[in-house]
Tab-separated table of C-alpha atoms in Angstrom:
chain	number	residue	atom	x	y	z
W	19	MET	CA	6.250	-2.469	7.479
W	20	ARG	CA	8.146	-3.833	4.072
W	21	GLU	CA	7.406	-7.332	3.648
W	22	ARG	CA	8.680	-10.239	1.342
W	23	ARG	CA	6.469	-11.405	-1.178
W	24	TRP	CA	6.577	-14.754	-3.864
W	25	GLU	CA	2.745	-16.191	-4.587
W	26	LEU	CA	2.605	-19.202	-7.163
W	27	ALA	CA	4.127	-18.252	-10.777
W	28	SER	CA	0.691	-19.629	-12.729
W	29	PRO	CA	-2.583	-19.468	-11.745
W	30	ILE	CA	-4.386	-23.038	-10.930
W	31	GLU	CA	-8.105	-23.825	-10.947
W	32	PHE	CA	-10.103	-22.173	-7.797
W	33	GLU	CA	-11.086	-26.107	-6.407
W	34	ASP	CA	-7.194	-26.148	-6.431
W	35	LEU	CA	-6.797	-23.962	-3.981
W	36	PHE	CA	-8.210	-26.189	-1.532
W	37	GLY	CA	-4.864	-29.542	-2.006
W	38	VAL	CA	-2.947	-25.729	-0.380
W	39	SER	CA	-5.608	-25.966	2.546
W	40	ARG	CA	-4.759	-29.844	3.153
W	41	ARG	CA	-1.192	-29.255	2.361
W	42	LEU	CA	-1.115	-26.582	5.734
W	43	GLN	CA	-2.885	-28.670	7.591
W	44	GLY	CA	-1.218	-31.436	7.132
W	45	LEU	CA	1.820	-29.310	8.404
W	46	GLY	CA	-0.555	-29.423	11.556
W	47	PHE	CA	-1.138	-25.226	10.837
W	48	ARG	CA	-4.754	-23.993	10.460
W	49	VAL	CA	-6.971	-23.164	7.834
W	50	VAL	CA	-9.534	-20.964	7.347
W	51	ALA	CA	-12.211	-23.912	6.691
W	52	PRO	CA	-15.355	-22.968	3.376
W	53	ASP	CA	-18.206	-22.719	6.297
W	54	GLN	CA	-15.852	-19.841	7.822
W	55	ASP	CA	-16.896	-16.053	7.735
W	56	LEU	CA	-12.859	-15.258	6.423
W	57	ILE	CA	-12.274	-10.643	4.959
W	58	CYS	CA	-11.182	-10.652	1.270
W	59	TYR	CA	-9.409	-7.619	-0.137
W	60	VAL	CA	-10.379	-6.659	-2.538
W	61	GLU	CA	-8.985	-3.117	-5.017
W	62	GLU	CA	-8.757	-1.672	-8.224
W	63	TRP	CA	-12.600	-2.338	-8.536
W	64	ARG	CA	-13.214	-0.115	-11.522
W	65	VAL	CA	-16.823	1.268	-11.660
W	66	ASP	CA	-19.121	3.840	-13.353
W	67	ALA	CA	-21.011	5.120	-10.874
W	68	PRO	CA	-20.957	5.717	-6.674
W	69	GLU	CA	-23.571	3.923	-6.097
W	70	ASP	CA	-22.204	0.656	-7.789
W	71	ILE	CA	-20.555	-0.391	-4.813
W	72	HIS	CA	-24.050	-1.069	-4.059
W	73	ARG	CA	-23.973	-4.624	-6.188
W	74	LEU	CA	-21.737	-6.078	-3.634
W	75	GLY	CA	-24.262	-5.426	-1.128
W	76	GLU	CA	-24.597	-9.311	-0.018
W	77	TRP	CA	-21.600	-8.704	2.152
W	78	PRO	CA	-21.405	-6.708	4.895
W	79	VAL	CA	-18.552	-4.299	3.023
W	80	GLU	CA	-16.443	-1.790	4.966
W	81	ASP	CA	-13.956	0.343	5.022
W	82	VAL	CA	-14.542	1.336	1.661
W	83	THR	CA	-12.324	4.139	-0.157
W	84	LEU	CA	-12.816	5.467	-4.129
W	85	VAL	CA	-9.752	5.885	-5.958
W	86	GLY	CA	-9.598	8.210	-8.351
W	87	THR	CA	-6.391	7.796	-11.414
W	88	SER	CA	-5.560	10.143	-13.728
W	89	THR	CA	-3.286	9.021	-16.244
W	90	ASN	CA	-1.202	11.098	-18.525
W	91	TRP	CA	-2.651	14.214	-15.641
W	92	ASN	CA	-1.124	18.180	-17.058
W	93	GLY	CA	-2.599	20.752	-14.742
W	94	ASP	CA	-2.061	22.963	-11.563
W	95	PHE	CA	-1.658	20.266	-8.572
W	96	TYR	CA	-2.560	23.387	-6.617
W	97	LEU	CA	-5.499	24.131	-8.011
W	98	LEU	CA	-6.230	20.447	-7.995
W	99	ALA	CA	-5.552	19.548	-4.429
W	100	GLY	CA	-7.625	22.695	-3.741
W	101	ALA	CA	-10.542	21.491	-6.044
W	102	TYR	CA	-10.778	18.173	-3.633
W	103	HIS	CA	-11.059	20.585	-1.048
W	104	THR	CA	-13.494	22.788	-1.422
W	105	ALA	CA	-15.464	19.669	-2.038
W	106	TYR	CA	-13.984	17.961	1.143
W	107	ARG	CA	-15.261	20.265	4.012
W	108	SER	CA	-19.268	19.956	1.858
W	109	HIS	CA	-19.094	16.978	3.419
W	110	GLN	CA	-16.901	16.693	6.530
W	111	ARG	CA	-17.430	15.062	9.869
W	112	SER	CA	-14.827	12.905	12.226
W	113	ASP	CA	-14.504	9.593	10.128
W	114	THR	CA	-13.837	11.293	7.065
W	115	TYR	CA	-10.749	11.083	4.121
W	116	CYS	CA	-9.205	12.179	1.096
W	117	SER	CA	-5.923	13.180	0.071
W	118	VAL	CA	-4.269	13.108	-3.956
W	119	SER	CA	-0.620	11.523	-4.699
W	120	HIS	CA	2.032	12.693	-6.408
W	121	PRO	CA	4.708	11.931	-8.535
W	122	TRP	CA	8.770	13.552	-6.370
W	123	GLN	CA	12.349	13.495	-7.654
W	124	MET	CA	15.131	12.599	-6.044
W	125	ALA	CA	17.812	15.175	-6.863
W	126	LYS	CA	20.317	12.979	-6.962
W	127	PRO	CA	20.558	9.786	-8.681
W	128	MET	CA	21.270	7.083	-5.794
W	129	GLN	CA	22.590	3.541	-5.452
W	130	THR	CA	19.865	2.022	-2.621
W	131	HIS	CA	15.828	3.722	-3.332
W	132	HIS	CA	14.264	4.405	-7.059
W	133	PRO	CA	14.835	8.310	-7.698
W	134	GLN	CA	11.058	8.481	-8.262
W	135	ALA	CA	9.823	8.623	-4.551
W	136	MET	CA	5.399	10.084	-4.112
W	137	PHE	CA	3.817	12.086	-1.930
W	138	TRP	CA	0.082	12.748	-0.298
W	139	VAL	CA	-1.660	15.394	0.329
W	140	GLY	CA	-4.108	15.236	2.411
W	141	PHE	CA	-7.030	15.447	4.768
W	142	ARG	CA	-8.427	13.835	7.732
W	143	GLY	CA	-11.622	14.500	10.308
W	144	GLU	CA	-13.127	18.101	10.527
W	145	GLN	CA	-10.109	19.982	11.461
W	146	HIS	CA	-6.684	17.887	9.837
W	147	ALA	CA	-4.716	18.393	7.650
W	148	PHE	CA	-1.765	15.874	6.517
W	149	ILE	CA	1.362	15.441	3.942
W	150	ARG	CA	2.856	12.119	3.816
W	151	VAL	CA	6.391	11.454	2.001
W	152	ARG	CA	6.990	7.814	0.441
W	153	LEU	CA	10.331	6.572	-0.836
W	154	ASP	CA	10.458	4.040	-3.042
W	155	THR	CA	14.126	1.209	-1.983
W	156	ILE	CA	16.205	-0.707	-5.784
W	157	GLU	CA	15.529	-4.168	-3.051
W	158	ILE	CA	13.033	-5.261	0.013
W	159	VAL	CA	14.848	-6.038	2.692
W	160	ALA	CA	12.142	-6.439	5.689
W	161	PRO	CA	13.400	-5.762	9.792
W	162	GLY	CA	15.818	-7.587	10.590
W	163	GLU	CA	17.655	-8.634	7.574
W	164	THR	CA	21.026	-9.064	7.583
W	165	ARG	CA	22.060	-9.778	4.101
W	166	ALA	CA	22.449	-5.491	2.988
W	167	ASP	CA	24.504	-5.061	6.013
W	168	HIS	CA	27.651	-4.251	4.496
W	169	GLN	CA	25.621	-1.212	2.683
W	170	ARG	CA	24.496	-0.312	6.085
W	171	SER	CA	26.152	3.640	5.316
W	172	LEU	CA	24.927	3.701	2.322
W	173	TRP	CA	21.400	3.017	2.500
W	174	THR	CA	20.909	5.565	5.628
W	175	THR	CA	23.107	8.449	4.091
W	176	GLU	CA	20.787	7.834	1.172
W	177	ARG	CA	17.394	7.561	2.770
W	178	ARG	CA	18.341	9.967	4.835
W	179	ASP	CA	19.214	13.084	1.580
W	180	ALA	CA	16.232	12.018	-0.266
W	181	PHE	CA	13.922	12.851	3.353
W	182	LEU	CA	15.674	15.891	3.831
W	183	THR	CA	14.969	16.412	0.040
W	184	ALA	CA	11.741	16.504	-0.270
W	185	ILE	CA	11.552	18.534	3.600
W	186	GLU	CA	13.167	21.571	2.827
W	187	ALA	CA	10.514	21.374	-0.783
W	188	LEU	CA	7.658	21.687	1.890
W	189	ASP	CA	9.440	23.674	4.548
W	190	ILE	CA	8.057	21.657	7.014
W	191	PRO	CA	10.334	21.742	10.520
W	192	LEU	CA	12.095	18.122	10.523
W	193	THR	CA	15.423	17.259	10.950
W	194	PRO	CA	16.119	13.770	9.803
W	195	SER	CA	18.845	12.028	10.963
W	196	VAL	CA	20.867	8.459	11.064
W	197	GLU	CA	21.072	6.994	14.653
W	198	LYS	CA	22.211	3.343	15.516
W	199	GLY	CA	22.362	2.363	12.340
W	200	LYS	CA	18.864	3.109	10.772
W	201	VAL	CA	16.840	7.193	9.644
W	202	THR	CA	15.105	8.571	11.587
W	203	LEU	CA	12.888	11.859	11.706
W	204	HIS	CA	12.377	14.486	14.312
W	205	ALA	CA	10.094	17.346	14.450
W	206	LEU	CA	11.670	20.388	16.415
W	207	ASP	CA	7.657	21.092	17.278
W	208	SER	CA	8.055	18.104	20.492
W	209	GLU	CA	3.528	17.504	20.175
W	210	ALA	CA	3.980	17.666	16.153
W	211	ALA	CA	2.488	14.911	14.720
W	212	LEU	CA	4.282	13.231	13.478
W	213	PHE	CA	4.587	9.712	12.471
W	214	CYS	CA	7.072	7.340	11.368
W	215	SER	CA	5.619	4.115	9.426
W	216	TRP	CA	7.218	1.374	6.947
W	217	PRO	CA	10.181	0.411	8.470
W	218	ASP	CA	12.392	-1.608	6.039
W	219	ALA	CA	16.255	-2.426	7.733
W	220	PHE	CA	17.466	0.580	7.815
W	221	GLY	CA	14.401	2.934	9.019
W	222	PRO	CA	11.205	4.698	7.842
W	223	CYS	CA	10.384	4.910	4.358
W	224	GLN	CA	7.160	6.976	4.625
W	225	PHE	CA	6.474	9.923	7.458
W	226	GLU	CA	3.715	12.245	7.597
W	227	TYR	CA	2.977	15.101	9.212
W	228	ASN	CA	-0.557	16.561	10.688
W	229	VAL	CA	-1.387	20.053	11.566
W	230	ALA	CA	-4.257	21.950	11.788
W	231	ASP	CA	-4.453	24.145	8.517
W	232	PRO	CA	-5.515	22.563	5.227
W	233	PHE	CA	-4.334	25.232	3.039
W	234	GLN	CA	-0.475	24.859	5.345
W	235	PHE	CA	0.881	22.059	2.483
W	236	LEU	CA	-1.317	23.651	-1.162
W	237	LEU	CA	1.515	25.485	-2.050
W	238	PRO	CA	4.181	23.332	-1.212
W	239	ALA	CA	3.108	20.028	-2.386
W	240	THR	CA	2.515	21.559	-5.446
W	241	GLN	CA	6.606	22.747	-5.843
W	242	LEU	CA	6.967	19.038	-4.676
W	243	ALA	CA	5.668	17.745	-7.398
W	244	ASN	CA	7.552	20.148	-10.425
W	245	THR	CA	10.059	17.877	-9.141
W	246	SER	CA	9.127	15.205	-10.963
W	247	ALA	CA	11.074	14.099	-14.131
W	248	GLN	CA	7.144	12.792	-16.059
W	249	SER	CA	5.989	15.583	-18.032
W	250	SER	CA	2.101	13.835	-17.544
W	251	PRO	CA	2.342	11.800	-14.594
W	252	THR	CA	-0.780	9.237	-12.837
W	253	VAL	CA	-2.407	11.270	-9.840
W	254	ARG	CA	-4.852	9.622	-7.775
W	255	THR	CA	-7.257	10.796	-4.742
W	256	TYR	CA	-8.804	8.626	-2.835
W	257	MET	CA	-12.468	9.818	-1.221
W	258	THR	CA	-12.691	7.452	2.872
W	259	GLY	CA	-16.286	7.248	5.117
W	260	PHE	CA	-17.849	9.285	2.843
W	261	LEU	CA	-21.543	8.245	1.187
W	262	PRO	CA	-22.211	7.845	-3.264
W	263	GLU	CA	-24.702	10.358	-2.363
W	264	ALA	CA	-21.249	13.031	-1.423
W	265	LEU	CA	-19.206	10.858	-3.353
W	266	HIS	CA	-20.071	12.786	-7.215
W	267	GLU	CA	-19.662	15.988	-5.637
W	268	PHE	CA	-15.479	14.692	-5.786
W	269	TRP	CA	-16.171	12.732	-8.595
W	270	ASP	CA	-17.397	15.804	-10.488
W	271	VAL	CA	-13.967	17.159	-9.599
W	272	GLN	CA	-12.231	15.922	-12.558
W	273	SER	CA	-13.709	14.187	-16.110
W	274	THR	CA	-11.297	12.716	-17.616
W	275	VAL	CA	-11.030	9.830	-14.333
W	276	GLN	CA	-10.617	6.221	-13.689
W	277	HIS	CA	-13.177	5.274	-10.412
W	278	ALA	CA	-12.242	2.507	-8.833
W	279	TYR	CA	-13.260	0.476	-5.591
W	280	ARG	CA	-11.225	-0.975	-2.456
W	281	CYS	CA	-12.871	-2.301	0.621
W	282	CYS	CA	-12.706	-4.717	2.828
W	283	VAL	CA	-15.605	-7.978	2.616
W	284	HIS	CA	-16.606	-9.717	5.116
W	285	CYS	CA	-17.367	-12.890	2.789
W	286	GLN	CA	-16.285	-17.139	3.297
W	287	ILE	CA	-13.743	-18.753	-0.026
W	288	GLY	CA	-17.117	-20.301	-1.334
W	289	ASP	CA	-18.090	-16.416	-2.430
W	290	LEU	CA	-15.296	-15.390	-4.475
W	291	PRO	CA	-15.603	-16.700	-7.449
W	292	ASP	CA	-18.769	-15.473	-7.667
W	293	ILE	CA	-16.491	-11.593	-5.672
W	294	GLY	CA	-14.058	-12.237	-8.387
W	295	ARG	CA	-16.078	-11.888	-10.620
W	296	MET	CA	-18.322	-8.608	-10.281
W	297	ILE	CA	-15.696	-6.791	-10.244
W	298	GLN	CA	-13.637	-7.738	-13.385
W	299	PRO	CA	-12.536	-7.003	-15.030
W	300	ALA	CA	-9.634	-5.045	-13.549
W	301	GLY	CA	-10.634	-6.191	-9.938
W	302	LYS	CA	-8.266	-8.083	-7.535
W	303	LEU	CA	-9.094	-9.492	-4.849
W	304	TYR	CA	-6.804	-11.134	-1.330
W	305	ALA	CA	-8.295	-13.234	0.994
W	306	THR	CA	-5.247	-14.942	3.905
W	307	ILE	CA	-6.965	-18.215	5.158
W	308	SER	CA	-3.118	-19.170	7.310
W	309	GLU	CA	-0.702	-17.322	9.438
W	310	PHE	CA	2.086	-19.679	11.501
W	311	GLN	CA	5.811	-19.068	12.863
W	312	THR	CA	7.761	-20.227	10.115
W	313	GLN	CA	10.010	-21.941	13.537
W	314	ASP	CA	7.968	-25.153	13.750
W	315	LEU	CA	8.752	-25.438	10.169
W	316	LEU	CA	12.624	-23.912	10.318
W	317	PRO	CA	13.971	-25.026	13.325
W	318	HIS	CA	17.329	-23.693	12.389
W	319	GLY	CA	16.425	-20.556	10.612
W	320	ASN	CA	15.737	-17.160	11.749
W	321	ASP	CA	12.632	-16.838	13.241
W	322	ALA	CA	9.523	-15.240	10.647
W	323	TRP	CA	5.101	-14.395	10.321
W	324	ALA	CA	3.522	-16.038	7.356
W	325	ILE	CA	0.398	-14.912	5.823
W	326	VAL	CA	-0.796	-17.646	3.027
W	327	GLY	CA	-3.329	-16.205	0.854
W	328	ILE	CA	-5.948	-16.199	-1.881
W	329	VAL	CA	-5.149	-13.686	-4.550
W	330	ALA	CA	-8.669	-13.592	-7.104
W	331	PHE	CA	-8.388	-11.596	-11.147
W	332	GLU	CA	-9.769	-12.469	-13.997
W	333	GLU	CA	-11.549	-15.614	-12.734
W	334	ARG	CA	-8.451	-16.463	-11.991
W	335	PHE	CA	-6.419	-17.941	-8.911
W	336	LYS	CA	-3.062	-17.573	-7.274
W	337	ILE	CA	-1.984	-18.351	-3.929
W	338	GLU	CA	0.247	-15.329	-1.920
W	339	VAL	CA	2.191	-15.774	0.766
W	340	ARG	CA	3.218	-13.267	2.298
W	341	LEU	CA	6.978	-13.283	5.434
W	342	ASN	CA	8.040	-10.444	7.856
W	343	ARG	CA	11.612	-11.023	7.138
W	344	ALA	CA	12.854	-14.127	4.902
W	345	PRO	CA	14.007	-17.150	7.507
W	346	LEU	CA	16.331	-18.149	4.884
W	347	PRO	CA	19.318	-17.607	3.408
W	348	GLU	CA	18.153	-15.619	-0.479
W	349	ALA	CA	19.162	-18.497	-2.439
W	350	ASP	CA	16.796	-21.201	-0.304
W	351	MET	CA	13.659	-18.764	-0.047
W	352	LEU	CA	11.998	-20.095	-3.606
W	353	PRO	CA	12.919	-24.083	-2.634
W	354	TRP	CA	11.654	-23.813	0.655
W	355	LEU	CA	8.034	-22.581	-0.703
W	356	GLU	CA	7.940	-24.366	-3.531
W	357	THR	CA	7.574	-27.677	-1.035
W	358	LEU	CA	5.682	-25.324	1.171
W	359	ILE	CA	2.802	-24.553	-0.824
W	360	GLY	CA	3.238	-27.798	-4.332
W	361	TYR	CA	3.975	-25.725	-7.101
W	362	PRO	CA	6.064	-23.150	-8.992
W	363	MET	CA	6.550	-19.419	-7.200
W	364	VAL	CA	8.442	-16.468	-7.807
W	365	TYR	CA	9.031	-13.668	-6.870
W	366	ALA	CA	6.932	-11.079	-6.359
W	367	PRO	CA	7.129	-7.626	-4.582
W	368	LEU	CA	3.642	-5.374	-4.620
W	369	PRO	CA	3.296	-1.973	-6.239
W	370	PRO	CA	4.646	1.168	-4.078
W	371	PHE	CA	2.164	3.208	-4.968
W	372	PRO	CA	-0.780	1.455	-4.273
């Protein structure tokens, strides 16, 4: 779901992270101890070859995805997606995944949603293709938050129309509507594999439609890509579940792509500096150190679930706090978080199209 996120305004030293841990423990919250295992999520780790994943061999690694980023891309999306599908067919298994993302443009300006959205066309398993469409809102209003209720009709109307633009371009049998103040999507085929996700206070911001025919979405997706206002957009590819030997075939589809790994690493807090150095210069890692409900701290506020984590990049460290909703009015959130963590904080939502 959509979530609210804040982080430290400035980096701190690694040793200072333990002061934050002690602060949370003093409030009665469970915190990951130095000798406990945790999972850190690595992203944007730029690599020169698929085999570079073995550099993390000291730690167990899972959920490995190779991401290829083409900036200022200029080509035929149909041919690009088709080339990745050709490589995919050579190595597909029940646990493999490959997708290609491209921006698309709203049909008209909107007040609550950014004009540029994103779609992914992809292949999963042995007999499975999908199209995924995601919208980006100008403001994040998490599920349960009411501060934008006075504009609910505007939010839902614009979202319904935005989804309709994509649905018509893709020619898929879906109907968007507004029910009980939220946008809903219905498949005309009751047995269709439709998944709605990434919800905020006004319904889902993303849908995924699945079919058996791997070629069904290639041409419609190209038509949706052609709506983009960017003449040279950023295009990304995602490959999951493949051995490094198989990834070479995907690697060679485009010659001017920057490749980076995403993965989950099982480690301990003391390992984070070493992993952080290994994934320089662009890599980031995220590791959760505490989770708790806010009701005990804020008995008169809205109950929310908080996740406190470590963020590492360029050998620097920050603390992040993510909440499934704001437990206090907006004006009170930053002072409360700064008191909780003990450092100046800033609002820092994550990018909508990673």
